[in-house]
Every structure is written in C-alpha cells, then in structure tokens.
Short mmCIF file of C-alpha atoms and ligand atoms in Angstrom, two decimals:
data_model
loop_
_atom_site.label_atom_id
_atom_site.label_comp_id
_atom_site.label_asym_id
_atom_site.label_seq_id
_atom_site.Cartn_x
_atom_site.Cartn_y
_atom_site.Cartn_z
CA MET A 3 61.48 106.92 118.91
CA THR A 4 64.31 104.93 117.46
CA THR A 5 67.81 106.24 117.50
CA LYS A 6 70.23 105.18 114.83
CA LYS A 7 73.74 104.72 116.10
CA ILE A 8 76.11 106.70 113.92
CA ILE A 9 78.96 104.42 113.10
CA ASN A 10 82.28 105.34 111.65
CA VAL A 11 82.73 103.88 108.20
CA ILE A 12 86.40 103.64 109.08
CA ASN A 13 87.77 103.33 112.59
CA ILE A 14 91.46 102.67 113.17
CA LYS A 15 93.37 102.61 116.38
CA ASN A 16 97.13 102.53 116.90
CA LEU A 17 97.82 101.28 113.39
CA GLN A 18 101.46 100.43 112.78
CA LYS A 19 103.40 99.24 109.78
CA SER A 20 107.07 98.60 109.11
CA TYR A 21 108.86 97.37 106.01
CA LYS A 22 111.81 95.07 106.28
CA ILE A 23 114.71 96.32 104.21
CA GLY A 24 117.65 93.97 104.41
CA ASN A 25 118.36 93.58 108.09
CA SER A 26 116.69 96.77 109.20
CA LEU A 27 113.11 97.86 109.71
CA LEU A 28 111.63 101.00 108.23
CA HIS A 29 108.89 102.07 110.63
CA VAL A 30 106.46 103.88 108.32
CA LEU A 31 103.25 104.10 110.37
CA LYS A 32 103.90 104.56 114.07
CA GLY A 33 100.45 104.52 115.59
CA ILE A 34 97.67 106.05 113.55
CA ASP A 35 94.25 106.74 115.08
CA LEU A 36 91.58 107.83 112.60
CA ASP A 37 87.81 107.84 112.43
CA ILE A 38 85.94 108.57 109.23
CA LYS A 39 82.19 109.04 109.17
CA GLU A 40 79.78 108.35 106.39
CA GLY A 41 79.69 111.13 103.79
CA GLU A 42 83.07 112.65 104.59
CA LEU A 43 85.52 113.85 101.93
CA VAL A 44 88.94 113.54 103.54
CA ALA A 45 92.37 114.39 102.17
CA ILE A 46 95.32 112.42 103.48
CA MET A 47 98.21 114.86 103.09
CA GLY A 48 101.91 114.47 103.57
CA SER A 49 105.17 114.73 101.71
CA SER A 50 106.42 111.98 99.46
CA GLY A 51 107.44 108.96 101.53
CA SER A 52 105.36 109.94 104.54
CA GLY A 53 103.31 106.73 104.38
CA LYS A 54 100.13 107.90 102.66
CA SER A 55 99.95 105.01 100.21
CA THR A 56 100.91 102.56 102.94
CA LEU A 57 97.97 103.79 105.00
CA LEU A 58 95.57 103.78 102.06
CA ASN A 59 96.62 100.27 101.05
CA ILE A 60 95.88 99.01 104.55
CA LEU A 61 92.52 100.81 104.60
CA GLY A 62 91.86 99.29 101.17
CA MET A 63 92.69 95.80 102.44
CA LEU A 64 95.44 95.53 99.87
CA ASP A 65 97.98 95.20 102.68
CA LEU A 66 97.96 94.32 106.36
CA ALA A 67 99.08 96.37 109.33
CA ASP A 68 101.56 94.87 111.79
CA LYS A 69 99.66 96.17 114.77
CA GLY A 70 96.48 97.99 115.65
CA LYS A 71 92.79 97.68 115.07
CA TYR A 72 90.88 98.37 111.86
CA LEU A 73 87.08 98.41 111.67
CA LEU A 74 85.54 98.88 108.24
CA ASP A 75 81.80 99.51 108.41
CA ASP A 76 81.92 98.06 111.93
CA VAL A 77 83.56 94.85 110.72
CA LEU A 78 86.89 93.98 112.30
CA ILE A 79 89.44 93.50 109.54
CA GLU A 80 91.74 90.91 111.01
CA GLY A 81 92.68 87.33 110.27
CA LEU A 82 90.38 87.10 107.26
CA THR A 83 90.88 84.47 104.61
CA GLU A 84 91.85 85.72 101.14
CA THR A 85 88.34 84.99 99.89
CA THR A 86 86.56 86.81 102.71
CA ALA A 87 88.96 89.74 102.35
CA ALA A 88 88.33 89.86 98.59
CA ASN A 89 84.58 89.81 99.16
CA TYR A 90 84.75 92.69 101.66
CA ARG A 91 87.03 94.60 99.33
CA ASN A 92 84.59 94.22 96.42
CA GLN A 93 81.61 95.02 98.56
CA PHE A 94 82.90 98.02 100.51
CA LEU A 95 85.73 99.63 98.56
CA GLY A 96 86.37 101.35 95.26
CA PHE A 97 89.87 102.32 94.13
CA VAL A 98 91.26 105.08 91.97
CA PHE A 99 94.99 105.33 91.27
CA GLN A 100 97.33 107.96 89.89
CA SER A 101 98.13 105.81 86.87
CA PHE A 102 94.45 104.99 86.10
CA ASN A 103 95.17 101.24 85.85
CA LEU A 104 92.86 100.76 82.88
CA ILE A 105 93.22 97.72 80.68
CA ASN A 106 94.65 99.00 77.42
CA TYR A 107 93.03 96.53 75.03
CA LYS A 108 89.55 97.00 76.50
CA ASN A 109 87.37 99.98 75.67
CA ALA A 110 85.93 102.37 78.26
CA LEU A 111 82.70 100.42 78.64
CA GLU A 112 84.52 97.08 79.03
CA ASN A 113 86.87 98.57 81.61
CA VAL A 114 83.96 99.79 83.72
CA ALA A 115 82.09 96.50 83.27
CA LEU A 116 84.98 94.19 84.19
CA PRO A 117 84.73 94.30 88.03
CA LEU A 118 81.01 93.63 87.67
CA TYR A 119 81.88 90.40 85.87
CA TYR A 120 83.92 89.28 88.87
CA GLN A 121 81.00 90.15 91.11
CA GLY A 122 78.80 87.76 89.19
CA PHE A 123 76.55 90.16 87.28
CA GLY A 124 75.18 88.91 83.96
CA ARG A 125 76.22 90.47 80.68
CA LYS A 126 73.14 92.66 80.17
CA ILE A 127 73.30 94.14 83.67
CA ARG A 128 77.06 94.72 83.34
CA GLN A 129 76.55 96.64 80.10
CA ALA A 130 73.68 98.69 81.48
CA LYS A 131 75.48 99.57 84.71
CA ALA A 132 78.73 100.37 82.93
CA LEU A 133 76.92 102.72 80.55
CA GLU A 134 75.02 104.33 83.41
CA TYR A 135 78.25 105.11 85.26
CA LEU A 136 80.06 106.30 82.14
CA GLU A 137 77.17 108.69 81.66
CA LYS A 138 77.52 109.89 85.25
CA VAL A 139 81.13 110.89 84.55
CA GLY A 140 80.18 112.52 81.26
CA LEU A 141 81.70 109.90 78.98
CA LYS A 142 78.73 108.04 77.51
CA ASP A 143 79.79 109.00 74.00
CA TRP A 144 83.27 107.58 74.60
CA ALA A 145 82.11 104.11 75.61
CA THR A 146 83.67 102.31 72.65
CA HIS A 147 86.98 104.15 72.78
CA LEU A 148 90.19 102.53 73.97
CA PRO A 149 92.21 104.17 76.77
CA SER A 150 94.84 105.20 74.19
CA GLU A 151 92.17 107.34 72.51
CA LEU A 152 91.30 109.16 75.74
CA SER A 153 92.96 112.12 77.47
CA GLY A 154 94.40 111.71 80.96
CA GLY A 155 91.36 113.35 82.52
CA GLN A 156 89.01 111.10 80.56
CA LYS A 157 90.98 108.01 81.61
CA GLN A 158 90.68 109.01 85.25
CA ARG A 159 86.94 109.57 84.81
CA VAL A 160 86.63 106.07 83.36
CA ALA A 161 88.55 104.75 86.39
CA ILE A 162 86.17 106.63 88.70
CA ALA A 163 83.17 105.19 86.84
CA ARG A 164 84.69 101.72 87.21
CA ALA A 165 85.16 102.22 90.96
CA MET A 166 81.65 103.62 91.43
CA ALA A 167 79.81 101.01 89.36
CA SER A 168 80.18 98.48 92.18
CA GLN A 169 78.51 101.00 94.52
CA PRO A 170 81.23 100.83 97.16
CA LYS A 171 80.72 102.22 100.63
CA VAL A 172 84.01 104.10 100.43
CA LEU A 173 86.03 105.42 97.51
CA LEU A 174 89.81 105.42 98.02
CA ALA A 175 91.84 107.56 95.64
CA ASP A 176 95.65 107.53 95.72
CA GLU A 177 96.99 110.72 94.09
CA PRO A 178 94.09 110.72 91.59
CA THR A 179 95.36 113.96 90.04
CA GLY A 180 99.06 113.12 90.27
CA ALA A 181 99.44 112.52 86.54
CA LEU A 182 97.22 115.39 85.40
CA ASP A 183 97.75 119.07 84.61
CA SER A 184 96.07 121.56 86.93
CA LYS A 185 93.01 122.23 84.76
CA THR A 186 92.33 118.52 84.37
CA SER A 187 93.04 117.98 88.07
CA ASN A 188 90.29 120.46 88.85
CA GLU A 189 87.88 118.61 86.58
CA VAL A 190 88.61 115.32 88.32
CA MET A 191 88.30 116.92 91.76
CA SER A 192 85.02 118.52 90.69
CA LEU A 193 83.73 115.06 89.84
CA ILE A 194 84.96 113.72 93.19
CA GLN A 195 83.15 116.59 94.96
CA GLN A 196 79.98 115.83 93.01
CA ILE A 197 80.12 112.15 93.97
CA ASN A 198 80.73 113.13 97.61
CA ASN A 199 77.77 115.53 97.50
CA GLU A 200 75.64 112.57 96.51
CA GLY A 201 76.67 110.98 99.81
CA LYS A 202 79.72 108.86 99.06
CA THR A 203 82.50 108.67 101.62
CA ILE A 204 85.79 109.48 99.88
CA LEU A 205 89.47 109.51 100.91
CA VAL A 206 91.89 111.31 98.63
CA VAL A 207 95.61 110.86 99.13
CA THR A 208 97.56 113.84 97.86
CA HIS A 209 100.77 115.73 98.47
CA GLU A 210 99.31 118.89 96.95
CA LEU A 211 97.77 121.42 99.31
CA ASP A 212 95.43 122.93 96.71
CA ILE A 213 93.97 119.49 95.98
CA ALA A 214 93.61 118.82 99.72
CA HIS A 215 91.65 122.06 100.09
CA MET A 216 89.05 120.76 97.65
CA CYS A 217 88.19 118.21 100.34
CA LYS A 218 86.30 118.97 103.56
CA ARG A 219 88.84 117.67 106.02
CA ILE A 220 92.62 117.41 105.85
CA VAL A 221 94.56 114.78 107.79
CA THR A 222 98.30 115.37 107.68
CA LEU A 223 100.84 112.59 108.11
CA LYS A 224 104.40 113.25 109.17
CA ASP A 225 107.07 110.93 110.50
CA GLY A 226 104.59 108.09 110.84
CA VAL A 227 101.92 109.88 112.84
CA ILE A 228 99.01 112.24 112.23
CA VAL A 229 100.28 115.71 113.06
CA GLU A 230 97.17 117.63 112.05
CA ASP A 231 93.51 116.83 111.49
CA GLN A 232 91.38 119.79 110.52
CA ASN A 233 88.06 120.58 108.94
CA VAL A 234 88.56 123.12 106.17
CA ASP A 235 86.45 125.46 104.11
CA GLN A 236 86.13 123.38 100.97
CA VAL A 237 87.19 125.06 97.74
CA ILE A 238 84.35 124.20 95.37
CA VAL A 239 85.46 123.46 91.83
CA GLY A 240 83.07 124.29 89.00
CA ASN A 241 81.09 121.55 87.32
CA HIS A 242 83.13 119.34 85.02
CA VAL A 243 80.60 118.87 82.23
P1 LIG B 307 103.80 108.06 100.23
O1 LIG B 307 102.64 107.42 99.55
O2 LIG B 307 103.40 109.04 101.29
O3 LIG B 307 104.75 108.69 99.25
P2 LIG B 307 104.58 105.34 100.91
O4 LIG B 307 103.54 104.84 101.82
O5 LIG B 307 104.51 104.89 99.49
O6 LIG B 307 104.62 106.93 101.00
O7 LIG B 307 106.01 104.94 101.46
C1 LIG B 307 106.43 105.25 102.78
C2 LIG B 307 107.85 104.74 102.95
O8 LIG B 307 107.85 103.31 102.93
C3 LIG B 307 108.82 105.18 101.89
O9 LIG B 307 110.07 105.40 102.48
C4 LIG B 307 108.86 104.00 100.95
O10 LIG B 307 110.10 103.93 100.28
C5 LIG B 307 108.68 102.84 101.89
N1 LIG B 307 107.99 101.69 101.27
C6 LIG B 307 106.75 101.71 100.71
N2 LIG B 307 106.40 100.49 100.29
C7 LIG B 307 107.44 99.65 100.58
C8 LIG B 307 107.68 98.27 100.38
N3 LIG B 307 106.76 97.47 99.82
N4 LIG B 307 108.85 97.76 100.83
C9 LIG B 307 109.76 98.56 101.41
N5 LIG B 307 109.60 99.88 101.62
C10 LIG B 307 108.46 100.44 101.22
MG1 LIG B 308 102.08 107.31 97.56
#
C-alpha cells in the first residue's frame, strides 16, 4: 500500500513584516504561523489596517517578508530571482481584487485570455480557454462586452474567470466583495463556494463577518498576530446562475 503524504499547500512559520515610515518602523506582521491544506476555503479576517493585505501579498509573492519561512506547495519561497518568482506566481496563484483590475479597453474574453498570452498559449487555445471559463462563471453571452458595460458583480466574475483560467493551485482574493452590494456579494461568494467545492484551495481576505462565515475556516488577525483560528459551519449561499 502506498501512502500519500498530505502536504500543506501553504505553510508559514514566524512570518514578520514591517514598513519603514520616515525614521520609524511599523511592525505589521509580528510572527504569523499558518498552515493551509488543499481544498480549504479560508477567510482571513481582521479590522482595517490589521495587515490582511500585507499577509496576502506575501502569500501571493507580490511582496517579501522580512523574516520567517514560507513554503508554497512544498517549495521554499526565498531568494528567488524575479523570473523564477514570476513563474511560480503564474503557475501556483490566481488573484482577485476588490477593484477587479480589469483592463478597460479589452472585452471580457480578452481580459480572461490575457494572462494565458503571457503563459505562452497560442491564440486558439487562449480563446477556447477564456470562453470556457467565462461560461463557468455564467458570462459566456457577455464575452464581447467591455468592463464599462458590465455590473460590478459581472466584473468580479470576469476577474474570477481570469484567475481560474490559468488553473492555479490557490486562489487569493483580497476583499473580493468590498466594492459590491450585499446581494451581489452573495452571488460572488456563491461562485467562490462553487469553485471551492470543485476542489480549489481559496483564501478570502475580508473585514466582514458575514462574508467570513461563507468560508469554512476563519483566521483572525489582530495587532500583527493570529488571535483566532476556527473551523466554522459554512453558510451556503444559493447558486448564482
Ligand atoms: P488591511 O489589509 O488589513 O487593511 P494592510 O495590510 O493593508 O491592512 O496594512 C496594514 C498596515 O500597514 C496599515 O497601517 C497600513 O497603513 C500599513 N501599510 C500597508 N502597506 C504599506 C506600505 N507599502 N508602506 C507603508 N505602510 C503600509
Ligand atoms: Mg486590505
């Protein structure tokens, strides 16, 4: 019989980060330990300024910690060249932001297809994959529309399709519902739950408790440390389409 070692998709130990402001240091993360297993749906909770985005940016390899150890899919993230870091980022991570970060002059399909271009996929495959993922988020019929012609919820679904099209190991979402009304927030969280149910590991940064409760586990940050880490009874949101 073979036994498969269960690895943590994310494993961090004593992670620390300060920002230099003038002559003083703002110590934002003061020693974070966190393990995340494959298939988890985790909310990172905390009030504004508690360091949630700082943590997510380090996990997303968009920023570096000052101290501590970070293993992503069992790979030590340390001292990597820009190119290697960019490759890992493309291979392992998908990002969703509060402000959608879509390119305004590109339509929905082109927005989803763009990262695939940078990953070296040919035009036909890019188009097919982009359409496939737009369909998954219920927006196939909106493929040729510009972001300005889409509602906030639709824009965020396009951003989710764009993140998912690269088939990342982990999806990182920083306040994905922060710019949306509560009904639309529920639709986006329903989609996130659906993607998680299909097996994707997802981290959702939020300062809203009701959004956090749509995840399966809530990690709470306060004063630079994790003050609570609990599994919760997930509030299931109805299907979005
Ligand atoms: P959150 O996402 O929980 O609101 P952040 O991680 O964005 O918190 O910020 C944590 C603290 O670090 C805040 O006080 C913020 O002002 C500060 N901060 C964030 N980014 C920078 C930066 N690049 N330079 C200086 N201070 C920063
Ligand atoms: Mg933030």
